[in-house]
């Protein structure tokens, strides 16, 4: 049987560019080269697509200096990536794409839409679920409708800047302090701040506006931070629950990827009954939001026993220290097997549609 060609696309224009490159290294290292030919395409922070030859270049960042441009044409009759080296143009047929792109233009339905136009199968959630899960306001709305508890929340749009003080006063009166302020469309805790009074709330909103034009403000939840990995299409499965004990005041970007001093517990230090309820809720949310392939669902378990869904990540971090692969490995899916099954199931799903 001839090998399938999988294109791994990484990097991207979001604030999670570096994390995406880190995730790509881990995924590439676990792709079975006996089954797949691998094409590596990096997207710079400026949006330039570049073909790279080696994993070492991805690790070092040298891929950004590559001279071979890459283009993914939306022509459904081609199903290829065009490689342009000077006047030479090469058409490389692609069987499937693994888009290891976190955040803006990668996890928000945009590249998924391009791949749908090109009729190229891809790993992960589709256009709609990617877009809805990326926008924290839309996620809240869908989950609220489906009876899945989330933190009490409010939103502020950039058009409200001329009345920011008035908006913040109203939100503070409704939700109380402390509050968490987040860009509506960002991940890896980028742009997230904790506000303890009106002035810090306004400052936090301004910080979040540097990442997105819409900001979500949520009540503070005093509880354990828990995560569940979900895998699959028609009959998804949920991992055991993992627990994060942040070293910082909350589980921020530095704590996730720079300092790495948080403690992870798999399984979480909770009762079997609590674990069952959280896993069941993760699957309900995954299906309510139309997810497929993979997602990581994050929760708070409050001191009164309430299960509060924090957010859902349709292309979660896949670095060597990331929770998603660690949770799946604890379930018995080694990373080589997990990556292979993600590709295999995406191909099977595409064949059915």
PDB file of C-alpha atoms in Angstrom, residues 11 79 112 141 148 156 159 178 198 230 246 248 252 315 349:
ATOM      1  CA  UNK A  11       3.045  28.599  13.170  1.00  0.00           C
ATOM      2  CA  UNK A  79      -6.064  18.851  -3.732  1.00  0.00           C
ATOM      3  CA  UNK A 112     -10.851  24.838   8.032  1.00  0.00           C
ATOM      4  CA  UNK A 141     -24.363  31.285  24.584  1.00  0.00           C
ATOM      5  CA  UNK A 148     -24.410  23.381  30.760  1.00  0.00           C
ATOM      6  CA  UNK A 156     -17.611  44.467  25.979  1.00  0.00           C
ATOM      7  CA  UNK A 159     -17.291  50.111  19.915  1.00  0.00           C
ATOM      8  CA  UNK A 178     -12.686  39.769  41.480  1.00  0.00           C
ATOM      9  CA  UNK A 198     -12.849  49.235  38.808  1.00  0.00           C
ATOM     10  CA  UNK A 230     -12.149  14.283  24.241  1.00  0.00           C
ATOM     11  CA  UNK A 246      -1.263  26.580  39.295  1.00  0.00           C
ATOM     12  CA  UNK A 248       0.839  31.465  39.661  1.00  0.00           C
ATOM     13  CA  UNK A 252      -1.515  31.832  32.723  1.00  0.00           C
ATOM     14  CA  UNK A 315      -7.002  22.403  18.798  1.00  0.00           C
ATOM     15  CA  UNK A 349     -14.868  10.943   8.415  1.00  0.00           C
TER      16      UNK A 349
END
